[in-house]
Short mmCIF file of C-alpha atoms in Angstrom, two decimals:
data_model
loop_
_atom_site.label_atom_id
_atom_site.label_comp_id
_atom_site.label_asym_id
_atom_site.label_seq_id
_atom_site.Cartn_x
_atom_site.Cartn_y
_atom_site.Cartn_z
CA MET W 13 -20.81 -38.81 -32.56
CA LYS W 14 -17.14 -37.98 -32.84
CA SER W 15 -16.03 -34.75 -30.17
CA LEU W 16 -17.52 -31.61 -32.02
CA TYR W 17 -14.35 -29.70 -31.19
CA SER W 18 -12.10 -31.88 -33.13
CA LYS W 19 -9.59 -30.15 -35.28
CA GLN W 20 -9.99 -32.84 -38.05
CA PRO W 21 -13.57 -31.96 -39.71
CA GLU W 22 -13.05 -34.87 -42.00
CA ILE W 23 -13.73 -36.95 -39.35
CA ALA W 24 -16.26 -35.35 -37.45
CA GLU W 25 -20.12 -36.58 -37.28
CA ILE W 26 -21.90 -33.23 -38.18
CA PRO W 27 -25.48 -33.63 -37.63
CA ASP W 28 -27.88 -32.58 -40.76
CA LYS W 29 -28.13 -29.14 -41.94
CA TRP W 30 -25.33 -28.28 -39.42
CA ILE W 31 -21.92 -26.85 -40.17
CA LEU W 32 -18.34 -26.94 -38.73
CA ALA W 33 -16.91 -23.87 -38.11
CA ASN W 34 -14.07 -21.77 -36.29
CA VAL W 35 -15.31 -20.21 -33.06
CA GLU W 36 -14.25 -17.27 -34.23
CA ASP W 37 -16.48 -17.40 -37.48
CA PHE W 38 -19.40 -17.11 -35.05
CA ALA W 39 -18.03 -15.53 -31.90
CA GLU W 40 -16.11 -11.77 -31.20
CA LEU W 41 -14.18 -10.85 -28.49
CA ARG W 42 -15.29 -7.48 -27.08
CA LYS W 43 -12.41 -5.94 -25.82
CA GLU W 44 -13.61 -2.03 -25.30
CA SER W 45 -11.32 -1.28 -22.13
CA CYS W 46 -12.49 1.57 -19.65
CA SER W 47 -11.56 3.56 -16.81
CA PRO W 48 -13.95 3.64 -14.35
CA ASN W 49 -14.78 7.13 -12.25
CA GLY W 50 -17.40 8.57 -10.07
CA GLU W 51 -19.03 10.70 -12.58
CA ASN W 52 -20.64 8.06 -14.65
CA GLU W 53 -21.60 5.38 -12.33
CA SER W 54 -22.13 1.76 -14.00
CA PRO W 55 -23.30 -1.95 -12.75
CA TYR W 56 -19.89 -3.59 -12.59
CA ILE W 57 -19.36 -7.76 -12.59
CA GLY W 58 -16.66 -9.06 -11.42
CA LEU W 59 -16.09 -12.71 -11.20
CA GLU W 60 -17.11 -12.56 -7.76
CA HIS W 61 -20.55 -11.77 -8.83
CA ILE W 62 -21.36 -14.82 -10.88
CA ASN W 63 -22.53 -17.69 -9.70
CA GLN W 64 -20.27 -21.18 -10.34
CA ASP W 65 -22.25 -23.74 -12.82
CA SER W 66 -25.71 -21.79 -11.93
CA LEU W 67 -26.21 -19.11 -15.21
CA SER W 68 -26.82 -16.08 -12.37
CA LEU W 69 -25.39 -13.89 -10.92
CA ASN W 70 -25.67 -13.22 -6.57
CA GLY W 71 -25.41 -9.39 -6.93
CA VAL W 72 -23.96 -6.41 -8.69
CA GLY W 73 -21.34 -3.90 -7.60
CA ASN W 74 -20.56 -0.23 -9.09
CA SER W 75 -18.08 0.99 -11.18
CA SER W 76 -17.33 3.74 -8.72
CA GLU W 77 -15.83 1.17 -6.22
CA VAL W 78 -13.27 0.23 -8.36
CA ILE W 79 -10.09 1.45 -9.59
CA SER W 80 -8.47 -0.16 -12.59
CA ASN W 81 -9.23 -0.85 -16.05
CA LYS W 82 -12.49 -2.95 -17.40
CA TYR W 83 -14.11 -4.04 -20.05
CA ARG W 84 -17.16 -2.49 -21.00
CA PHE W 85 -20.41 -4.64 -21.83
CA TYR W 86 -23.71 -4.38 -23.29
CA SER W 87 -27.16 -5.67 -23.16
CA GLY W 88 -27.30 -9.12 -24.67
CA ASP W 89 -23.59 -9.71 -24.64
CA ILE W 90 -21.87 -13.07 -22.97
CA LEU W 91 -20.26 -12.61 -20.22
CA PHE W 92 -17.45 -16.06 -19.72
CA GLY W 93 -15.00 -16.18 -17.02
CA LYS W 94 -11.67 -17.22 -18.15
CA LEU W 95 -9.90 -17.27 -14.57
CA ARG W 96 -10.44 -21.04 -13.67
CA PRO W 97 -12.52 -21.66 -16.47
CA TYR W 98 -13.70 -24.75 -15.18
CA PHE W 99 -15.83 -23.09 -12.59
CA ARG W 100 -18.34 -22.16 -15.31
CA LYS W 101 -18.97 -18.66 -14.45
CA VAL W 102 -21.26 -17.67 -17.28
CA TYR W 103 -23.79 -14.87 -17.62
CA HIS W 104 -26.08 -13.12 -20.34
CA PRO W 105 -26.81 -9.50 -18.78
CA ASN W 106 -29.68 -7.37 -20.15
CA PHE W 107 -27.87 -4.16 -19.22
CA ASP W 108 -24.89 -2.14 -19.60
CA GLY W 109 -21.98 -2.17 -17.35
CA VAL W 110 -18.40 -2.92 -16.82
CA CYS W 111 -17.00 -6.01 -15.62
CA SER W 112 -13.49 -7.04 -14.72
CA THR W 113 -10.94 -8.01 -17.17
CA ASP W 114 -10.63 -11.64 -16.06
CA ILE W 115 -14.11 -11.77 -18.13
CA TRP W 116 -14.57 -12.67 -21.44
CA VAL W 117 -16.95 -10.45 -23.45
CA LEU W 118 -18.29 -12.06 -26.37
CA LYS W 119 -21.02 -11.15 -29.31
CA PRO W 120 -22.24 -12.94 -32.20
CA LYS W 121 -20.68 -12.89 -35.81
CA ASN W 122 -22.50 -13.39 -38.91
CA GLN W 123 -26.12 -13.88 -38.29
CA ASN W 124 -25.58 -16.01 -35.16
CA ASN W 125 -27.69 -15.83 -32.25
CA ALA W 126 -26.80 -13.93 -29.09
CA ASP W 127 -28.97 -16.60 -26.90
CA PHE W 128 -27.76 -19.55 -28.55
CA LEU W 129 -24.16 -17.91 -28.25
CA PHE W 130 -24.67 -17.87 -24.70
CA TYR W 131 -25.91 -21.46 -24.01
CA PHE W 132 -23.21 -22.83 -26.36
CA THR W 133 -20.47 -21.43 -23.77
CA ALA W 134 -22.32 -22.31 -20.96
CA ASN W 135 -22.28 -26.02 -22.59
CA GLN W 136 -19.97 -28.71 -20.51
CA ASP W 137 -17.82 -29.32 -23.73
CA PHE W 138 -16.87 -25.63 -24.19
CA VAL W 139 -16.16 -25.10 -21.01
CA ASN W 140 -13.81 -28.25 -20.83
CA MET W 141 -12.39 -26.92 -24.01
CA THR W 142 -11.21 -23.75 -22.63
CA SER W 143 -10.14 -25.54 -19.48
CA SER W 144 -8.01 -27.62 -21.27
CA GLY W 145 -6.09 -24.78 -22.90
CA SER W 146 -5.95 -22.83 -20.16
CA THR W 147 -2.54 -20.94 -19.13
CA GLY W 148 -0.68 -20.96 -15.52
CA THR W 149 -0.86 -23.34 -13.04
CA LYS W 150 -2.12 -21.59 -9.86
CA MET W 151 -4.66 -19.42 -11.55
CA PRO W 152 -4.97 -20.49 -14.92
CA ARG W 153 -6.69 -19.02 -17.59
CA ALA W 154 -8.44 -19.38 -20.86
CA ASN W 155 -6.44 -18.79 -23.72
CA TRP W 156 -8.60 -16.96 -26.65
CA ASP W 157 -6.03 -17.54 -29.58
CA GLN W 158 -6.67 -21.16 -28.62
CA ILE W 159 -10.01 -21.05 -28.38
CA LYS W 160 -11.00 -18.86 -31.73
CA ASN W 161 -9.50 -21.69 -33.80
CA SER W 162 -11.34 -24.52 -32.33
CA GLN W 163 -14.02 -25.78 -34.56
CA TRP W 164 -17.56 -26.95 -33.49
CA ALA W 165 -20.73 -28.14 -35.35
CA ILE W 166 -23.27 -25.24 -35.03
CA PRO W 167 -26.58 -25.29 -36.31
CA GLN W 168 -28.26 -22.47 -38.77
CA PRO W 169 -29.45 -19.19 -37.28
CA ASP W 170 -33.07 -20.23 -37.78
CA GLU W 171 -32.37 -23.14 -35.67
CA GLN W 172 -30.17 -21.51 -33.23
CA GLN W 173 -32.93 -19.13 -32.30
CA GLN W 174 -35.23 -22.77 -31.87
CA ILE W 175 -32.75 -23.86 -29.62
CA ALA W 176 -32.04 -20.88 -27.49
CA SER W 177 -36.21 -20.35 -27.31
CA ILE W 178 -36.45 -23.64 -25.56
CA LEU W 179 -33.70 -23.26 -23.02
CA SER W 180 -34.17 -19.59 -22.21
CA SER W 181 -38.15 -20.66 -21.37
CA LEU W 182 -36.56 -22.55 -18.54
CA ASP W 183 -34.48 -19.58 -17.65
CA ASP W 184 -37.13 -17.34 -17.87
CA LYS W 185 -39.03 -19.24 -15.25
CA ILE W 186 -35.75 -19.93 -13.08
CA GLU W 187 -35.79 -16.03 -12.84
CA LEU W 188 -39.15 -15.32 -12.31
CA ASN W 189 -39.23 -17.62 -9.19
CA ARG W 190 -35.81 -15.86 -8.16
CA LYS W 191 -37.82 -12.98 -8.21
CA MET W 192 -40.59 -14.11 -6.68
CA ASN W 193 -38.37 -15.29 -3.70
CA LYS W 194 -36.79 -12.03 -3.14
CA THR W 195 -40.29 -10.42 -2.84
CA LEU W 196 -41.38 -12.92 -0.47
CA GLU W 197 -37.89 -12.21 1.75
CA GLU W 198 -38.99 -8.82 1.52
CA MET W 199 -42.13 -9.04 2.57
CA GLY W 200 -41.10 -11.61 5.39
CA LYS W 201 -38.38 -9.18 6.81
CA ALA W 202 -40.68 -6.24 6.66
CA LEU W 203 -43.96 -8.29 8.41
CA PHE W 204 -41.28 -9.69 11.04
CA LYS W 205 -39.73 -6.19 11.72
CA ARG W 206 -43.46 -4.86 12.03
CA TRP W 207 -44.81 -7.50 14.22
CA PHE W 208 -41.28 -7.91 16.42
CA VAL W 209 -39.38 -4.83 16.32
CA ASP W 210 -42.27 -2.12 16.06
CA PHE W 211 -44.43 -4.23 18.13
CA GLU W 212 -47.74 -3.37 15.50
CA PHE W 213 -48.65 -7.42 15.79
CA PRO W 214 -52.57 -7.66 15.41
CA ASP W 215 -54.03 -7.29 19.33
CA GLU W 216 -57.48 -9.37 19.97
CA ASN W 217 -59.38 -6.98 18.19
CA GLY W 218 -57.07 -7.47 15.06
CA LYS W 219 -55.33 -3.50 15.49
CA PRO W 220 -51.80 -2.83 15.59
CA TYR W 221 -50.95 -3.87 19.52
CA LYS W 222 -48.38 -0.83 20.21
CA SER W 223 -49.94 2.26 18.24
CA SER W 224 -53.38 0.98 19.54
CA GLY W 225 -52.15 1.12 23.38
CA GLY W 226 -51.20 -2.30 24.14
CA GLU W 227 -49.01 -2.83 27.81
CA MET W 228 -45.68 -2.38 27.38
CA VAL W 229 -43.24 -3.20 29.89
CA GLU W 230 -39.52 -2.33 30.22
CA SER W 231 -36.56 -5.20 29.75
CA GLU W 232 -33.05 -4.87 29.25
CA LEU W 233 -33.41 -4.91 25.64
CA GLY W 234 -36.25 -1.43 26.20
CA MET W 235 -40.16 -1.65 26.24
CA MET W 236 -41.51 -4.75 25.20
CA PRO W 237 -44.91 -6.23 25.43
CA LYS W 238 -46.10 -7.23 28.32
CA GLY W 239 -46.25 -11.46 28.80
CA TRP W 240 -43.09 -11.44 26.25
CA LYS W 241 -39.83 -12.70 27.69
CA ILE W 242 -36.34 -12.73 26.30
CA LEU W 243 -33.97 -15.45 25.56
CA SER W 244 -31.04 -15.62 22.98
CA LEU W 245 -30.36 -17.03 19.79
CA ASP W 246 -28.82 -19.92 20.78
CA GLU W 247 -31.57 -20.74 23.28
CA ILE W 248 -34.78 -21.05 20.98
CA ALA W 249 -32.14 -23.23 18.01
CA ASP W 250 -29.70 -25.85 17.76
CA PHE W 251 -26.65 -24.50 15.64
CA LEU W 252 -25.11 -27.62 14.51
CA ASN W 253 -21.36 -27.27 13.13
CA GLY W 254 -20.96 -29.34 10.37
CA LEU W 255 -17.93 -31.62 9.81
CA ALA W 256 -14.55 -31.90 8.11
CA CYS W 257 -15.53 -33.93 5.62
CA GLN W 258 -12.66 -34.72 4.16
CA LYS W 259 -12.05 -36.81 7.05
CA TYR W 260 -15.18 -39.01 5.99
CA PRO W 261 -14.38 -40.31 1.94
CA PRO W 262 -17.26 -42.45 0.57
CA ILE W 263 -15.94 -46.08 -0.42
CA ASP W 264 -17.62 -46.14 -3.59
CA ASP W 265 -20.11 -44.07 -5.57
CA GLU W 266 -23.26 -45.99 -3.35
CA ASP W 267 -21.76 -44.65 -0.32
CA ALA W 268 -21.53 -40.80 -1.41
CA LEU W 269 -23.35 -38.02 -1.05
CA PRO W 270 -22.30 -34.36 -2.09
CA VAL W 271 -20.68 -32.08 0.18
CA ILE W 272 -22.46 -28.85 0.94
CA LYS W 273 -19.83 -25.99 1.26
CA ILE W 274 -20.50 -22.13 1.93
CA ALA W 275 -20.15 -21.71 -2.08
CA ASP W 276 -23.37 -23.81 -2.77
CA LEU W 277 -25.55 -21.71 -0.59
CA ARG W 278 -26.21 -19.45 -3.76
CA GLY W 279 -25.76 -21.86 -6.32
CA GLY W 280 -25.99 -25.50 -5.31
CA PHE W 281 -23.61 -28.45 -6.16
CA THR W 282 -21.22 -28.30 -8.91
CA SER W 283 -19.53 -30.68 -10.92
CA ASN W 284 -16.65 -29.77 -8.80
CA SER W 285 -18.06 -30.68 -5.77
CA ASP W 286 -16.32 -32.86 -3.32
CA TYR W 287 -18.33 -36.23 -1.79
CA ALA W 288 -18.50 -37.47 1.51
CA SER W 289 -19.35 -41.10 2.87
CA SER W 290 -23.27 -41.50 3.24
CA LEU W 291 -22.76 -42.92 6.56
CA VAL W 292 -21.76 -40.60 8.89
CA ASP W 293 -24.41 -39.49 11.41
CA GLU W 294 -27.69 -38.96 10.38
CA LYS W 295 -27.86 -35.28 11.78
CA TYR W 296 -25.35 -34.12 9.45
CA HIS W 297 -27.62 -34.79 6.56
CA ILE W 298 -29.43 -31.89 5.14
CA GLN W 299 -32.69 -32.02 3.20
CA ASN W 300 -34.59 -29.45 0.90
CA GLY W 301 -36.35 -26.82 3.32
CA ASP W 302 -33.34 -26.87 6.09
CA VAL W 303 -32.31 -23.64 7.58
CA LEU W 304 -28.62 -23.29 6.38
CA PHE W 305 -26.23 -20.67 8.03
CA SER W 306 -22.62 -19.71 7.02
CA TRP W 307 -20.37 -18.55 10.19
CA SER W 308 -17.35 -17.59 8.50
CA GLY W 309 -16.52 -15.73 5.01
CA SER W 310 -19.13 -14.89 3.17
CA LEU W 311 -22.24 -14.93 5.90
CA GLU W 312 -25.33 -16.10 4.47
CA ILE W 313 -28.78 -17.87 5.61
CA CYS W 314 -30.37 -20.17 3.31
CA LEU W 315 -33.69 -22.84 2.86
CA TRP W 316 -31.70 -25.42 1.10
CA PRO W 317 -33.54 -26.09 -2.00
CA TYR W 318 -30.64 -28.42 -3.56
CA GLY W 319 -31.37 -32.08 -2.52
CA GLU W 320 -29.70 -34.26 0.14
CA GLY W 321 -25.98 -33.87 1.08
CA ILE W 322 -23.40 -33.47 4.11
CA LEU W 323 -23.21 -30.54 5.79
CA ASN W 324 -19.55 -29.40 5.68
CA GLN W 325 -17.36 -27.50 8.31
CA HIS W 326 -17.97 -23.55 8.76
CA LEU W 327 -21.78 -24.04 8.59
CA PHE W 328 -24.66 -24.54 10.88
CA LYS W 329 -27.76 -26.53 10.28
CA VAL W 330 -30.37 -24.51 12.45
CA SER W 331 -33.24 -26.19 13.83
CA SER W 332 -35.65 -26.21 16.82
CA PRO W 333 -37.29 -28.96 18.60
CA ASP W 334 -39.79 -25.86 20.55
CA TYR W 335 -40.06 -23.34 17.96
CA PRO W 336 -41.21 -22.98 14.62
CA LYS W 337 -39.15 -22.66 11.31
CA TRP W 338 -40.04 -19.49 10.67
CA PHE W 339 -39.40 -17.89 14.21
CA TYR W 340 -35.54 -19.02 14.24
CA TYR W 341 -35.12 -18.28 10.44
CA TYR W 342 -36.32 -14.39 10.90
CA TRP W 343 -34.65 -13.96 13.96
CA THR W 344 -31.54 -15.15 12.26
CA LEU W 345 -31.78 -12.94 9.55
CA GLU W 346 -32.61 -10.31 12.03
CA HIS W 347 -29.15 -10.11 13.43
CA LEU W 348 -27.29 -11.27 10.27
CA GLU W 349 -25.91 -7.70 9.53
CA ASN W 350 -24.57 -7.23 13.13
CA PHE W 351 -22.88 -10.91 12.95
CA ARG W 352 -21.33 -9.68 8.99
CA VAL W 353 -20.19 -6.78 11.59
CA ILE W 354 -18.64 -8.69 14.21
CA ALA W 355 -17.01 -11.18 11.32
CA ALA W 356 -15.97 -7.83 9.17
CA SER W 357 -13.69 -6.68 12.16
CA LYS W 358 -12.07 -9.89 12.91
CA ALA W 359 -7.71 -9.64 11.68
CA THR W 360 -8.62 -12.80 9.98
CA THR W 361 -8.31 -13.15 6.00
CA MET W 362 -11.81 -15.08 6.66
CA GLY W 363 -14.01 -13.42 9.22
CA HIS W 364 -16.33 -15.25 11.70
CA ILE W 365 -18.31 -15.35 14.55
CA GLN W 366 -18.24 -17.33 17.66
CA ARG W 367 -20.45 -19.23 19.45
CA ARG W 368 -20.80 -16.58 22.20
CA HIS W 369 -21.95 -14.34 19.42
CA LEU W 370 -25.21 -16.54 19.23
CA SER W 371 -25.53 -16.39 23.02
CA ASP W 372 -24.97 -12.61 22.47
CA ALA W 373 -27.80 -12.17 20.33
CA LYS W 374 -31.13 -11.72 21.89
CA VAL W 375 -34.60 -12.79 20.68
CA LEU W 376 -38.22 -11.55 21.87
CA ILE W 377 -40.62 -14.60 22.33
CA PRO W 378 -44.34 -13.97 22.44
CA GLU W 379 -47.15 -15.81 24.22
CA SER W 380 -47.66 -19.22 23.39
CA ALA W 381 -50.98 -18.52 22.18
CA LEU W 382 -49.78 -15.58 19.91
CA LEU W 383 -47.23 -17.28 18.50
CA GLU W 384 -49.61 -20.05 17.24
CA LYS W 385 -51.80 -17.40 15.77
CA ILE W 386 -49.67 -15.73 13.98
CA SER W 387 -47.69 -18.62 12.67
CA SER W 388 -49.71 -19.20 9.47
CA SER W 389 -48.97 -16.03 8.03
CA PHE W 390 -45.16 -16.79 8.11
CA GLU W 391 -45.29 -20.22 7.45
CA SER W 392 -47.22 -19.65 4.11
CA ILE W 393 -44.30 -17.28 2.89
CA LEU W 394 -41.49 -19.60 3.71
CA ASN W 395 -43.47 -22.42 2.63
CA LYS W 396 -43.75 -20.54 -0.94
CA GLN W 397 -40.21 -19.66 -1.09
CA ILE W 398 -39.02 -23.27 -0.17
CA SER W 399 -41.65 -24.67 -3.18
CA ASN W 400 -40.07 -21.91 -5.65
CA ASN W 401 -36.61 -22.77 -4.85
CA LYS W 402 -37.50 -26.63 -5.46
CA GLU W 403 -38.63 -25.83 -8.95
CA ILE W 404 -35.53 -23.61 -9.60
CA ALA W 405 -33.34 -26.66 -8.90
CA HIS W 406 -35.75 -28.88 -11.08
CA LEU W 407 -35.70 -26.38 -14.05
CA SER W 408 -31.95 -25.78 -13.58
CA GLU W 409 -31.16 -29.48 -13.60
CA LEU W 410 -33.49 -29.98 -16.49
CA ARG W 411 -31.82 -26.71 -18.38
CA ASP W 412 -28.20 -28.58 -17.79
CA SER W 413 -29.56 -32.21 -18.78
CA LEU W 414 -30.98 -30.87 -22.29
CA LEU W 415 -27.89 -28.24 -22.88
CA PRO W 416 -25.61 -30.78 -23.97
CA ARG W 417 -27.73 -32.62 -25.90
CA LEU W 418 -29.21 -29.83 -28.28
CA MET W 419 -25.93 -28.39 -28.56
CA SER W 420 -24.34 -31.73 -29.90
CA GLY W 421 -27.35 -32.36 -32.39
CA LYS W 422 -28.19 -35.51 -30.32
CA LEU W 423 -31.69 -33.74 -29.58
CA ARG W 424 -33.19 -31.95 -32.59
CA VAL W 425 -35.82 -29.11 -32.36
CA LYS W 426 -39.00 -29.76 -34.77
CA ASN W 427 -39.85 -26.79 -36.94
#
């Protein structure tokens, strides 16, 4: 089939009942400028809030925190990052707000379907088109005047709705899993605080230990349960730093694994991911469920769900031969905010922590019998998160494999 954004419609092969149309025939650029102020706060989305390639957000800002003019968007609009468009930063908000002027705000025209337009702009063919017409060398930006006149084959509105429905059903399940994981994360953190900070873990009678009169003793960290001990974070777990993966290029496609970088912790591998040789030491190979911790830049901790890869520098692989995964995972989370404060205090452009900060981070260790007794509660939470993460990765891969086939008409939706 001829490229569906060909500017020569007379030789383009168009699927049955589809039409060839310019982008401006079915999409409109919304340019409703606004000047945010503290009196009328709104959700704010910048490019930094949209995950690369995953069609999702990693957070939302507040309009009171920005000073320059922004664009207003409304629920159902499509947000497309025009700066470095090859990053494929696309999002379909279900709320009103304001966004960076480096983001196109699009809405459908002439009875075309908004959900279909979202997936149309997320399709790699459209992303490639916007990238090919970008202007600027160091900071290339997509050019709407070029894009609006490009021609594409699109289905009728009823088939648009059917296509969007298939893809949306996958995204709905992905979003449900993300929400479930957010809830599980908060549950785990709350339970961990109650048992390891407030010391209200169940005693031998199943009652809260501290408030039921459990014996406490003095320590360098204050009062703690009798029989517990204090170690440092790097004494309960190994923090393996990654490689400078550019030094280990693959010899061929068969000897290649994607490189896991800090940016990948939130969305996984992308079409722009680098590759390294699979022959590097096995200890640098990351598998699903491994605990990763970025110690510079944006300090994050994640349970890796995106398949095998090679650990890049500035990332720790956290593991332990002596303690369960949940234990070192939640203790690292417990110290994360303090690590972020340390990193933010650095004078360099990329804040970071050092090995000594892991040694300074203290950990309370219960008696082995108690640790074994309470492990099941935390393991069930963590295992469910890992399972949900794997399903998210699988559904995302399925969506992205169906997307170009549905958008090209190679896979048709039957009524």
